[in-house]
Short mmCIF file of C-alpha atoms and ligand atoms in Angstrom, two decimals:
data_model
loop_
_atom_site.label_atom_id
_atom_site.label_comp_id
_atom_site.label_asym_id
_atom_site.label_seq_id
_atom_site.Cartn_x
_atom_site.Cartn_y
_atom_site.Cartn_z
CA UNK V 136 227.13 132.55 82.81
CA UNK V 137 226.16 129.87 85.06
CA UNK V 138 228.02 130.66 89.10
CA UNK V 139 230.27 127.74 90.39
CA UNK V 140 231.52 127.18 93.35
CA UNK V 141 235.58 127.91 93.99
CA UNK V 142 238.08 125.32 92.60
CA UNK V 143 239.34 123.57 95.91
CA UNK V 144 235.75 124.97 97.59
CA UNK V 145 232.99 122.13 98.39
CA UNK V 146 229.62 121.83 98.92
CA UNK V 147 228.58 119.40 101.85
CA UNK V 148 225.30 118.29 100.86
CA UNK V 149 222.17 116.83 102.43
CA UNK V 150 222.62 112.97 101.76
CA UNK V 151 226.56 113.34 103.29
CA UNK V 152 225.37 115.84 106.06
CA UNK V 153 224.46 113.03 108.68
CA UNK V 154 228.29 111.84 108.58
CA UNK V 155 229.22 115.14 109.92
CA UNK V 156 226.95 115.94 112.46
CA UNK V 157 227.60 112.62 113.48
CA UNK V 158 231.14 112.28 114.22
CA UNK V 159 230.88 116.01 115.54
CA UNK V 160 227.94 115.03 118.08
CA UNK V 161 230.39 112.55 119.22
CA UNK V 162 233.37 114.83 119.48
CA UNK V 163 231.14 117.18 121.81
CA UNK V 164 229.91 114.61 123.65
CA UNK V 165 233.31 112.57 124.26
CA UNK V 166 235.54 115.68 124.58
CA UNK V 167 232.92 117.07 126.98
CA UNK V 168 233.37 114.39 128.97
CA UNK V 169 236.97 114.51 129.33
CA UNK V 170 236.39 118.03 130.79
CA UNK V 171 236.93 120.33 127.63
CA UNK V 172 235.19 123.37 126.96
CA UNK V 173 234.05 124.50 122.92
CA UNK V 174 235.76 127.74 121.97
CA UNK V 175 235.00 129.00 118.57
CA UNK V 176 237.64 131.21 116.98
CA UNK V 177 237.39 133.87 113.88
CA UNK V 178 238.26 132.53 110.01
CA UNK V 179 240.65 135.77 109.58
CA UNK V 180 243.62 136.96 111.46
CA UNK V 181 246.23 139.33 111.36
CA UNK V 182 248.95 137.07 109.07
CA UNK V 183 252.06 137.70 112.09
CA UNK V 184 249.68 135.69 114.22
CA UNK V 185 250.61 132.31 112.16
CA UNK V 186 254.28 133.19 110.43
CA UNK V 187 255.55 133.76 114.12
CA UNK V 188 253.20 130.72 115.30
CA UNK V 189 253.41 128.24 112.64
CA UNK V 190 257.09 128.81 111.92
CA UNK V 191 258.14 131.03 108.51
CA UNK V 192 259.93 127.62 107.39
CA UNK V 193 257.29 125.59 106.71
CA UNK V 194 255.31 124.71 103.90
CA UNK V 195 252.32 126.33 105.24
CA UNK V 196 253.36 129.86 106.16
CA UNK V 197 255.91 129.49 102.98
CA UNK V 198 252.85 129.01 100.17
CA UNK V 199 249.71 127.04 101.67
CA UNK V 200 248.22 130.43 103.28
CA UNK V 201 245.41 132.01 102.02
CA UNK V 202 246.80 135.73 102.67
CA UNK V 203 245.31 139.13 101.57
CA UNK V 204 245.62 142.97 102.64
CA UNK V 205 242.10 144.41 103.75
CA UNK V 206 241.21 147.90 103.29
CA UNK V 207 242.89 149.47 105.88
CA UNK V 208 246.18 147.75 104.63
CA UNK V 209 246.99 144.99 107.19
CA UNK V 210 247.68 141.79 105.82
CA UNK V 211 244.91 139.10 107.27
CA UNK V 212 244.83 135.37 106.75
CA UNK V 213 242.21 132.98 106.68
CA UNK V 214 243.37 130.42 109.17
CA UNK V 215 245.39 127.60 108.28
CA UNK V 216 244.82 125.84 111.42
CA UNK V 217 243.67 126.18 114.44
CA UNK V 218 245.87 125.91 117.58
CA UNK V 219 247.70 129.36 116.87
CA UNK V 220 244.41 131.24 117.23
CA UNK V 221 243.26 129.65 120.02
CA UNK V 222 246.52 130.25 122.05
CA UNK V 223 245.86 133.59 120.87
CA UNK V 224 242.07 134.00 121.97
CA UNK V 225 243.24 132.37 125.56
CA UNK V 226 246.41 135.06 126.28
CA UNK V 227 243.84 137.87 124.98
CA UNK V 228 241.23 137.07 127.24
CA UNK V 229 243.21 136.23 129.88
CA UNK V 230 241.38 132.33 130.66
CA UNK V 231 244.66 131.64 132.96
CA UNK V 232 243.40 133.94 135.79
CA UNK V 233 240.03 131.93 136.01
CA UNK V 234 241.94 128.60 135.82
CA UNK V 235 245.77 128.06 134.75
CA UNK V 236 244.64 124.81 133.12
CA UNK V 237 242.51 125.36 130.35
CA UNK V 238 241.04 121.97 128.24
CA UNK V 239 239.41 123.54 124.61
CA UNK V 240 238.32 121.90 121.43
CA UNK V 241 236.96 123.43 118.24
CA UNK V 242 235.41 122.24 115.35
CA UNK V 243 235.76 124.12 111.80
CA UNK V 244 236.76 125.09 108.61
CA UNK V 245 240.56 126.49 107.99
CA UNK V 246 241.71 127.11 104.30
CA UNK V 247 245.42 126.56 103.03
CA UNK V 248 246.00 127.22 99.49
CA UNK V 249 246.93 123.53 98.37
CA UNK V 250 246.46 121.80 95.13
CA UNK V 251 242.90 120.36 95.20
CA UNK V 252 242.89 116.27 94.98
CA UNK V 253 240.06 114.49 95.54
CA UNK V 254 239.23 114.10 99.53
CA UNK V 255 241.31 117.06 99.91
CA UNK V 256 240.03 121.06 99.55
CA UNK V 257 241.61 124.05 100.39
CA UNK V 258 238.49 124.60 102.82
CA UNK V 259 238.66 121.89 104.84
CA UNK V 260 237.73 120.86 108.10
CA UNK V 261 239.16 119.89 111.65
CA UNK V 262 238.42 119.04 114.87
CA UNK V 263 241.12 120.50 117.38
CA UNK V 264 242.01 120.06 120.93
CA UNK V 265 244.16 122.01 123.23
CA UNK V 266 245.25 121.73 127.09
CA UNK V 267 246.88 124.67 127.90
CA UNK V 268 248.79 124.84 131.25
CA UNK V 269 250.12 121.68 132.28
CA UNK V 270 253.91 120.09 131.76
CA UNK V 271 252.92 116.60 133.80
CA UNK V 272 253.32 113.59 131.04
CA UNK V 273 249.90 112.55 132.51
CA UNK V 274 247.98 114.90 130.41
CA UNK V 275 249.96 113.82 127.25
CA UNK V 276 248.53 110.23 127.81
CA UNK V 277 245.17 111.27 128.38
CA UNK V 278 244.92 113.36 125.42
CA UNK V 279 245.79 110.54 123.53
CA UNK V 280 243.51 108.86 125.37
CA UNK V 281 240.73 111.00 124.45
CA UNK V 282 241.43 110.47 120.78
CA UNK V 283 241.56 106.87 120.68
CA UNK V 284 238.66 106.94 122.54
CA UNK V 285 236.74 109.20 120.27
CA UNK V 286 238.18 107.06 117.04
CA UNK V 287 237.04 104.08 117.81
CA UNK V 288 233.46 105.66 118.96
CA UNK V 289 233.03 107.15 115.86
CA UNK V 290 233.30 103.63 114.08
CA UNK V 291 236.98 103.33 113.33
CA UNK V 292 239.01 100.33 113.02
CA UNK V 293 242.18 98.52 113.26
CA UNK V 294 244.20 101.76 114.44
CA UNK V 295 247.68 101.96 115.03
CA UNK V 296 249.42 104.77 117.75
CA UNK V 297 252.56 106.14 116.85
CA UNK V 298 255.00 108.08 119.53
CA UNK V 299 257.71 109.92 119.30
CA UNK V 300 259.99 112.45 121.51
CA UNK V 301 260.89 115.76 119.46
CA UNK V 302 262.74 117.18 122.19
CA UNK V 303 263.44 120.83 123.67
CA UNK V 304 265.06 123.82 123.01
CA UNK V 305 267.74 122.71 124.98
CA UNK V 306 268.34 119.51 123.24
CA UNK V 307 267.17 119.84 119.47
CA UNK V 308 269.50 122.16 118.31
CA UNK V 309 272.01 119.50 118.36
CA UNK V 310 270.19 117.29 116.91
CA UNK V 311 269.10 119.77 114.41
CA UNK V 312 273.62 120.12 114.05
CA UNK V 313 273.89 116.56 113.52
CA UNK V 314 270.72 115.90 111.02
CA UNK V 315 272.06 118.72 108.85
CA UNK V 316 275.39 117.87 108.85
CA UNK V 317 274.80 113.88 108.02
CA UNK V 318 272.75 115.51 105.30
CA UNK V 319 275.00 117.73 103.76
CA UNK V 320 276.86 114.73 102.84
CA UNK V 321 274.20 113.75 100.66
CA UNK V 322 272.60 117.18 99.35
CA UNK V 323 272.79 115.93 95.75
CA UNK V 324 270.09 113.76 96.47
CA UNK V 325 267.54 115.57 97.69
CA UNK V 326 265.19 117.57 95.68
CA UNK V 327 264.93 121.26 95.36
CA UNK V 328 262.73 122.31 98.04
CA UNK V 329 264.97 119.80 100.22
CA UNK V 330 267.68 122.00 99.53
CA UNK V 331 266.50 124.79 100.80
CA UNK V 332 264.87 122.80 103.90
CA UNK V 333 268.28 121.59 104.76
CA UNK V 334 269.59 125.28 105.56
CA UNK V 335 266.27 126.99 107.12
CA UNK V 336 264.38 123.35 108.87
CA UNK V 337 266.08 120.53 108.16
CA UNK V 338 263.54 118.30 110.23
CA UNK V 339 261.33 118.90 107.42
CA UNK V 340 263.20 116.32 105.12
CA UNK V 341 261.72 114.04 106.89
CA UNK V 342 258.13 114.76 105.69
CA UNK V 343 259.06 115.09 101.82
CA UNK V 344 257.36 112.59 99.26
CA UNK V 345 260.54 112.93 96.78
CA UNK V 346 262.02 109.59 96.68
CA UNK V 347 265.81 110.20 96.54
CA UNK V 348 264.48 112.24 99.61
CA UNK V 349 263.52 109.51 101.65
CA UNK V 350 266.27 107.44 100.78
CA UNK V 351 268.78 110.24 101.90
CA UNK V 352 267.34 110.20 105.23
CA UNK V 353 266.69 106.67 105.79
CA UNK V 354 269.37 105.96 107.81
CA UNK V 355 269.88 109.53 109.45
CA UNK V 356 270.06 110.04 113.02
CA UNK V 357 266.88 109.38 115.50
CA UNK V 358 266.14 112.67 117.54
CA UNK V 359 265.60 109.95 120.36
CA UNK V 360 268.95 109.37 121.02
CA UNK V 361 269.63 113.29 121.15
CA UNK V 362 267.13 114.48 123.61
CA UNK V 363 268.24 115.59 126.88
CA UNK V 364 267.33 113.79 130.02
CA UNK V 365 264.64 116.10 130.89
CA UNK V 366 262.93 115.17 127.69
CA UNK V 367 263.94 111.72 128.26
CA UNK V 368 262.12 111.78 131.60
CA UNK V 369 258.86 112.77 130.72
CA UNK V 370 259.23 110.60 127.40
CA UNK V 371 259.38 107.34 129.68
CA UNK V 372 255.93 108.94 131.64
CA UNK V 373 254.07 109.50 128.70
CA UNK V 374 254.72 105.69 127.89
CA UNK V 375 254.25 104.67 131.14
CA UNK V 376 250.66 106.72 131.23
CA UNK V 377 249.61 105.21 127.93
CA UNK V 378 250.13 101.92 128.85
CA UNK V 379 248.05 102.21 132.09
CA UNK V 380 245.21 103.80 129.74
CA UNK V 381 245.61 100.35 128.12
CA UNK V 382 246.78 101.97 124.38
CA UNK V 383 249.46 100.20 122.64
CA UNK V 384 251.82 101.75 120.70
CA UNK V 385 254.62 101.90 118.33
CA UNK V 386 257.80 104.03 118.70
CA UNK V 387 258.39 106.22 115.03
CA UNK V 388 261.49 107.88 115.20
CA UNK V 389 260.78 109.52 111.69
CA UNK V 390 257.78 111.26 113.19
CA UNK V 391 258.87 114.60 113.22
CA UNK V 392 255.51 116.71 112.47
CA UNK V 393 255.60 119.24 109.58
CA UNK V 394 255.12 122.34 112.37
CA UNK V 395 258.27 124.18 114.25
CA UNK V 396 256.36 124.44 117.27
CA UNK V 397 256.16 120.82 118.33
CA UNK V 398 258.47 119.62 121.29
CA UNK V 399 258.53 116.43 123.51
CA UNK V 400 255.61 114.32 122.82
CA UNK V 401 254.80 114.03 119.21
CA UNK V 402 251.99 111.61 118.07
CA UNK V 403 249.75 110.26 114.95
CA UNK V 404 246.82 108.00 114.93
CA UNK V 405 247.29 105.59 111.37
CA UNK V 406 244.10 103.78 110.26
CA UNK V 407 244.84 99.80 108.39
CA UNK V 408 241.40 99.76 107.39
CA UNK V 409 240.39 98.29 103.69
CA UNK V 410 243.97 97.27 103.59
CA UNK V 411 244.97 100.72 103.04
CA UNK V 412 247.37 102.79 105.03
CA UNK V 413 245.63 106.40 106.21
CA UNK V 414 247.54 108.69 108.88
CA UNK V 415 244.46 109.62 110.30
CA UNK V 416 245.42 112.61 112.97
CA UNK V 417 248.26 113.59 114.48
CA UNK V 418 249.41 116.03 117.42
CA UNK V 419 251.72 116.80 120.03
CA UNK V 420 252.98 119.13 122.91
CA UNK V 421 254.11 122.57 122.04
CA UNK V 422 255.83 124.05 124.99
CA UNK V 423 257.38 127.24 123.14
CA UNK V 424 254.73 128.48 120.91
CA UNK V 425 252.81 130.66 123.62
CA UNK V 426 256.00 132.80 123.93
CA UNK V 427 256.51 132.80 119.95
CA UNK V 428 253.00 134.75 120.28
CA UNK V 429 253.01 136.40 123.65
CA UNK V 430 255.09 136.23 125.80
CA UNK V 431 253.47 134.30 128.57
CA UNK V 432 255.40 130.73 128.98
CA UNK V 433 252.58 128.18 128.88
CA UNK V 434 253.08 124.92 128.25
CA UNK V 435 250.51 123.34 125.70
CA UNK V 436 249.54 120.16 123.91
CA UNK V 437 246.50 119.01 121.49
CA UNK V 438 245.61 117.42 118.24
CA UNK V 439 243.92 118.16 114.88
CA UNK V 440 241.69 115.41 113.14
CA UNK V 441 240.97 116.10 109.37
CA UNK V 442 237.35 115.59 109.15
CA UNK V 443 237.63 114.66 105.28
CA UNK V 444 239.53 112.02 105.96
CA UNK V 445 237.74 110.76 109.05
CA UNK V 446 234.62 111.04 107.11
CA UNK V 447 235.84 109.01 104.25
CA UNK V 448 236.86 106.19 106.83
CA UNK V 449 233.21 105.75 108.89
CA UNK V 450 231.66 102.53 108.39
CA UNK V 451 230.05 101.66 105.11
CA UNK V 452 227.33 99.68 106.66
CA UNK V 453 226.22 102.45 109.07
CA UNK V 454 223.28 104.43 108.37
CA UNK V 455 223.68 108.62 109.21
CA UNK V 456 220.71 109.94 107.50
CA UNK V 457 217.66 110.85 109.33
CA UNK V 458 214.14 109.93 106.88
CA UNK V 459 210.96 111.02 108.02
CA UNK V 460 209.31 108.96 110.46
CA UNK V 461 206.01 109.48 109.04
CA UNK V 462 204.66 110.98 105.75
CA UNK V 463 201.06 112.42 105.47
CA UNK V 464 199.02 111.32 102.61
CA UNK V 465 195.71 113.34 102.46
CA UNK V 466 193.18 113.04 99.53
CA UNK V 467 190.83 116.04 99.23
CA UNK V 468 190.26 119.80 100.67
CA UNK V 469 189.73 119.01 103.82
CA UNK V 470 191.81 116.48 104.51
CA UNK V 471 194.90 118.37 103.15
CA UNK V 472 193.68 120.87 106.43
CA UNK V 473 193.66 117.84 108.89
CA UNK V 474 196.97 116.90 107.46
CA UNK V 475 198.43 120.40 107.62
CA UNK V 476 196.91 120.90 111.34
CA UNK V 477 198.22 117.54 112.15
CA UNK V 478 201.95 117.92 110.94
CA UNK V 479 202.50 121.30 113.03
CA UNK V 480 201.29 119.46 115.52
CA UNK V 481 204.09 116.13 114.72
CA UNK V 482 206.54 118.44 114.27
CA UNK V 483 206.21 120.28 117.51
CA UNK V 484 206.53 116.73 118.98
CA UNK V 485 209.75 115.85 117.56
CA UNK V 486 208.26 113.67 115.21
CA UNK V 487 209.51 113.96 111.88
CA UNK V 488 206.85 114.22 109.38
CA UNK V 489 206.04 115.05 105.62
CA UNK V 490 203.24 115.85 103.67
CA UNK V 491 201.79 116.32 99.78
CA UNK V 492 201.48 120.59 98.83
CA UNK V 493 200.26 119.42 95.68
CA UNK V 494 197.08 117.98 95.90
CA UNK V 495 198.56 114.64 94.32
CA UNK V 496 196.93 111.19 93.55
CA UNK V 497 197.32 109.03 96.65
CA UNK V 498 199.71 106.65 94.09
CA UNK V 499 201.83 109.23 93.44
CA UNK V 500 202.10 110.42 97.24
CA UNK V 501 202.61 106.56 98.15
CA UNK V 502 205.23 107.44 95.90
CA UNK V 503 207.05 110.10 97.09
CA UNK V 504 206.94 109.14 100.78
CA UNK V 505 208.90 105.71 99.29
CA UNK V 506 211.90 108.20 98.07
CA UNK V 507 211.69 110.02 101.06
CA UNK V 508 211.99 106.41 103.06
CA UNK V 509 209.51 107.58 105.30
CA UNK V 510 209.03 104.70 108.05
CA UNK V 511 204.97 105.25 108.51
CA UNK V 512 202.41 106.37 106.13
CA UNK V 513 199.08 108.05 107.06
CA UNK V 514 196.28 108.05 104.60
CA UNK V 515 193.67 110.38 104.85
CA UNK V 516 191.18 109.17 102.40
CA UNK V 517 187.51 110.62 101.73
CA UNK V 518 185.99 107.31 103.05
CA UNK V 519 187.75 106.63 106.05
CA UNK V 520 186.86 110.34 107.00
CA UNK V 521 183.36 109.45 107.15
CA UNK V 522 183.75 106.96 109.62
CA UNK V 523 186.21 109.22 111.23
CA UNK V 524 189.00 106.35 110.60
CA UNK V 525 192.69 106.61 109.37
CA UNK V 526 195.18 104.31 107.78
CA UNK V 527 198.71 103.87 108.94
CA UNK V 528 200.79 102.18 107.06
CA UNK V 529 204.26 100.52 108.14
CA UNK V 530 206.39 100.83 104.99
CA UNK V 531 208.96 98.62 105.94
CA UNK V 532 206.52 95.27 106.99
CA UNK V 533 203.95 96.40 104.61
CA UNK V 534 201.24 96.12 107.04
CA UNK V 535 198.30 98.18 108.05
CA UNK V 536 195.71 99.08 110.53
CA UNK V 537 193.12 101.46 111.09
CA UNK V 538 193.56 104.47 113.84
CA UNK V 539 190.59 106.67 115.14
CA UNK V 540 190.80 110.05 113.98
CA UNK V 541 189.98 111.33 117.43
CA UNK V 542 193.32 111.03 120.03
CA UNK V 543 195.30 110.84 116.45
CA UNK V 544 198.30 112.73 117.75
CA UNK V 545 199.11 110.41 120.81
CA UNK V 546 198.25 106.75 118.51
CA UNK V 547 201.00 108.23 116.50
CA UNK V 548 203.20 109.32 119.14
CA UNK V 549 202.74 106.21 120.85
CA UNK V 550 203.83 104.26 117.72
CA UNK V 551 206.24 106.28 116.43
CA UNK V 552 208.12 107.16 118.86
CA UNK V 553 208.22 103.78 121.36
CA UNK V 554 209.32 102.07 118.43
ZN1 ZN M 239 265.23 118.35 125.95
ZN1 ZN M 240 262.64 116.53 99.13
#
């Protein structure tokens, strides 16, 4: 029986792999630039690590994990996301006694055990960042700042920043009071899962798809006009900050983020491009979550971008795919050696080259190299080796010219590369 590959479990292949290492080139580069370090995390931990991070009322910890007990008995989960293990890998190794302010970002694959729809897998992959360590709204901004930034370098259009204040432990609770009880009144309209929500996280309401759902809390009370003046403090910075970075953005009071460790400064990113609506990444400060795993109070903030999404979003017109710049046609025994000697010697260069193993008509190599959309083509033909000549061809204008054999390497070099 012929192998397949997981339901929910996708290949990334060659033709789509230039999208990828494209907008994660730009993520290092950007990111870098903003002062954050890569940290790369493991794909299994111990399962405490993200019901006590995550939050045990939430959809994720509840059924989306992928959770299994080893050999030894523990119970280990591939990781749903990101930020719980990377608070984790920074109280383990200690990073706050090099520096108490510690920028990361990681790219990767987690794994949550949703039903597969097109565009979305239950491997899938983000790109995270964290800065651990600071309270001041200023950092808030600029991580926002960062985003946008990166967004629109990576081709995106027409983007829309939402903000919203979740609050504190001090002041949610009562919020969290008030929410429930206005909901109560108006239980028999929400859905099953909604039921349960209202007793154990009622904040998640506001993230269900169910209809009567949304129309039960569509008039429910803003968490804005509960938070406490602390929160309402560093609110009003974290506009003030983003408006001096020169981002524009909306206030959504129904922004409440589908994780329990969000406080103060929630935000999402919502692409209008092709007339369709696309929350594109989303994020926000987390100021308790370091002592739901350690102990240590350190406050934190970051974002995740879904890189299927993103992906599906880049420009239509840009090209990511890398052809050859040159393919090698050689006719004959000993021009198949030249070509071979040649091409270790292109490829040592940087120049990216291809050649005939077959020993095929030059038509049929002519042919090839056109698949390949190789930009040059070099013919090595039995009479042009007697007067110790070569052809290059320029695919794209058609036209041709003759290049000494001898000094071969830099004619091409020179052409290829200056071009
Ligand atoms: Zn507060
Ligand atoms: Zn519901």
């Amino acid at each position: 029986m012929e192998i397949k590959a997981i339901r929910g479990f996708n290949d990334i292949l060659p033709d789509e792999i230039g999208k990828w290492q494209f907008v994660e080139e730009t993520a290092r580069e950007i990111f870098e630039g903003f002062g954050f370090s890569e940290i790369r995390i493991p794909v299994i931990e111990r399962t405490e690590l993200f019901s006590r991070g995550i939050g045990e009322a939430t959809d994720i910890v509840e059924k989306e994990m992928y959770t299994f007990t080893d050999r030894s008995g523990h119970s280990l989960t591939l990781r749903p996301e990101a930020t719980a293990s990377i608070v984790r890998a920074y109280l383990e190794h200690q990073i706050y006694t090099f520096d108490p302010v510690a920028k990361l970002y990681f790219i990767g694959p987690m794994f949550r055990y949703e039903r597969p729809q097109k565009g979305r897998y239950r491997q899938f992959y983000q790109i995270d960042a964290e800065v651990f360590g600071v309270e001041n709204p200023m950092v808030d901004a600029e991580v926002v700042l960062m985003l946008i930034h990166f967004l629109k370098k990576v081709g995106l259009e027409n983007l829309e920043l939402q903000i919203n204040s979740l609050g504190c432990r001090n002041c949610r609770p009562r919020y969290r009071e008030e929410l429930k009880k206005f909901l109560e009144k108006k239980s028999f309209q929400l859905c099953e899962d909604c039921q349960r929500r209202l007793q154990t996280n009622p904040l998640r309401i506001f993230d269900c798809k169910v209809e009567t759902c949304q129309e039960a809390i569509a008039d429910a009370p803003k968490v804005m006009d509960f938070i406490c003046d602390e929160c309402q403090k560093h609110f009003d910075k974290v506009k003030e900050y983003l408006k001096m970075g020169g981002l524009d953005f909306i206030l959504n009071p129904r922004m409440v983020r589908g994780l329990d460790y969000y406080t103060r400064t929630a935000f999402e990113v919502v692409s209008y491009q092709l007339g369709s609506q696309n929350a594109v990444t989303g994020g926000g400060r987390y100021d308790n979550l370091f002592k739901d795993i350690g102990g240590l109070d350190v406050p934190g903030i970051g974002f995740a971008i879904g890189m299927e999404r993103l992906i599906s979003l880049l420009p239509k017109d840009k090209e990511f795919t890398q052809y050859p710049h040159l393919f090698i046609a050689a006719l004959g025994e000993e021009n198949s050696k030249k070509a071979y000697e040649l091409i270790n010697q292109l490829h040592l260069h940087g120049i990216r080259a291809e050649l005939d193993y077959e020993g095929k008509s030059l038509k049929s190599q002519m042919r090839r190299a056109n698949k390949l959309r190789a930009q040059y083509v070099l013919i090595l033909g039995e009479e042009e080796l007697r007067r110790g000549k070569a052809v290059l061809r320029n695919m794209e204008s058609k036209s041709q010219e003759e290049i000494p054999m001898r000094d071969l390497l830099n004619t091409l070099k020179t052409r290829i590369l200056h071009d």
